[in-house]
Structure formats: C-alpha cells, structure tokens
CSV table of C-alpha atoms in Angstrom, one decimal:
chain,number,residue,atom,x,y,z
Q,1,UNK,CA,-13.9,102.2,-78.5
Q,2,UNK,CA,-17.0,104.0,-79.5
Q,3,UNK,CA,-18.1,104.2,-75.8
Q,4,UNK,CA,-14.8,105.7,-74.9
Q,5,UNK,CA,-15.0,108.1,-77.7
Q,6,UNK,CA,-18.6,109.0,-76.7
Q,7,UNK,CA,-17.6,109.8,-73.2
Q,8,UNK,CA,-14.5,111.8,-74.1
Q,9,UNK,CA,-16.5,113.8,-76.7
Q,10,UNK,CA,-19.4,114.4,-74.4
Q,11,UNK,CA,-17.1,115.4,-71.4
Q,12,UNK,CA,-14.8,117.4,-73.7
Q,13,UNK,CA,-11.8,115.8,-71.7
Q,14,UNK,CA,-9.3,114.7,-74.2
Q,15,UNK,CA,-8.6,113.5,-77.7
Q,16,UNK,CA,-9.3,110.1,-79.1
Q,17,UNK,CA,-6.7,108.5,-81.4
Q,18,UNK,CA,-6.5,105.2,-83.1
Q,19,UNK,CA,-3.9,103.4,-81.0
Q,20,UNK,CA,-2.7,101.5,-84.0
Q,21,UNK,CA,-1.8,104.7,-85.8
Q,22,UNK,CA,1.6,105.8,-84.6
Q,23,UNK,CA,1.6,109.0,-86.8
Q,24,UNK,CA,-1.8,110.1,-85.3
Q,25,UNK,CA,-0.5,109.3,-81.8
Q,26,UNK,CA,2.6,111.3,-82.5
Q,27,UNK,CA,0.7,114.2,-83.9
Q,28,UNK,CA,-1.6,114.5,-80.9
Q,29,UNK,CA,1.2,114.2,-78.5
Q,30,UNK,CA,3.0,117.0,-80.3
Q,31,UNK,CA,-0.1,119.0,-80.4
Q,32,UNK,CA,-0.7,118.8,-76.7
Q,33,UNK,CA,2.8,118.8,-75.5
Q,34,UNK,CA,3.5,121.9,-73.5
Q,35,UNK,CA,-0.1,123.1,-73.7
Q,36,UNK,CA,-0.7,122.9,-69.9
Q,37,UNK,CA,-3.6,125.2,-70.0
Q,38,UNK,CA,-5.6,122.9,-72.4
Q,39,UNK,CA,-4.4,119.8,-70.4
Q,40,UNK,CA,-5.6,121.3,-67.3
Q,41,UNK,CA,-9.0,122.2,-68.9
Q,42,UNK,CA,-9.3,118.5,-70.1
Q,43,UNK,CA,-8.6,117.3,-66.6
Q,44,UNK,CA,-11.2,119.5,-65.1
Q,45,UNK,CA,-13.8,118.6,-67.6
Q,46,UNK,CA,-13.1,114.8,-67.0
Q,47,UNK,CA,-13.4,115.2,-63.3
Q,48,UNK,CA,-16.6,117.1,-63.5
Q,49,UNK,CA,-18.1,114.5,-65.9
Q,50,UNK,CA,-16.9,111.6,-63.8
Q,51,UNK,CA,-18.4,112.9,-60.6
Q,52,UNK,CA,-21.7,113.8,-62.4
Q,53,UNK,CA,-22.0,110.5,-64.2
Q,54,UNK,CA,-20.0,107.9,-62.1
Q,55,UNK,CA,-19.7,109.4,-58.6
Q,56,UNK,CA,-21.3,107.9,-55.5
Q,57,UNK,CA,-24.4,109.8,-55.6
Q,58,UNK,CA,-25.1,109.1,-59.2
Q,59,UNK,CA,-24.5,105.4,-58.8
Q,60,UNK,CA,-26.7,105.3,-55.6
Q,61,UNK,CA,-29.5,107.0,-57.7
Q,62,UNK,CA,-29.2,104.5,-60.5
Q,63,UNK,CA,-29.3,101.6,-58.1
Q,64,UNK,CA,-32.3,103.1,-56.3
Q,65,UNK,CA,-34.2,103.5,-59.6
Q,66,UNK,CA,-33.2,99.9,-60.7
Q,67,UNK,CA,-34.4,98.4,-57.3
Q,68,UNK,CA,-37.7,100.3,-57.6
Q,69,UNK,CA,-38.3,99.1,-61.0
Q,70,UNK,CA,-37.4,95.5,-60.0
Q,71,UNK,CA,-39.7,95.6,-57.0
Q,72,UNK,CA,-42.6,97.0,-58.9
Q,73,UNK,CA,-42.0,94.5,-61.6
Q,74,UNK,CA,-42.0,91.7,-59.1
Q,75,UNK,CA,-45.2,93.0,-57.4
Q,76,UNK,CA,-47.0,93.2,-60.7
Q,77,UNK,CA,-47.2,97.0,-60.4
C-alpha cells in the first residue's frame, strides 16, 4: 500500500483511498465523477510516469547497470 501511495503521489496520477472505507471510496468517486479534465490529467501523468520509470528503455538501463555491477563484483573490481 505504501509503495502504491508513493507512486500515485509522485506521479500525481490519482487518489489513494483505504479500500476498506466505503465512505471514503464513495466520497472520492463522487468528487471525481464527471471531472473529465482532471481524470484526463491523471491519466496523462500516469502514462508519463510509467514510461519514464517502467518503460522498456528504463528497464534495459536498470538491467545494464545491474549486470555491470555483478560483473565488476565477480571480477573483484
């Protein structure tokens, strides 16, 4: 939950609500219902964040760094 909240807050792509709190869920649904502009904004932010942090290019870069670290560690460097 805290990781989800961190990502949503950092990406500014939605609202986090305790799923066990029906009143809070209803309040957020009511707040966002019909606010197409804000929902569109959330969607755009989420897409940008996902591509920047979880897209192919980012994943390849992370794996490359990890493999370099492993290779350097194995060679004693």
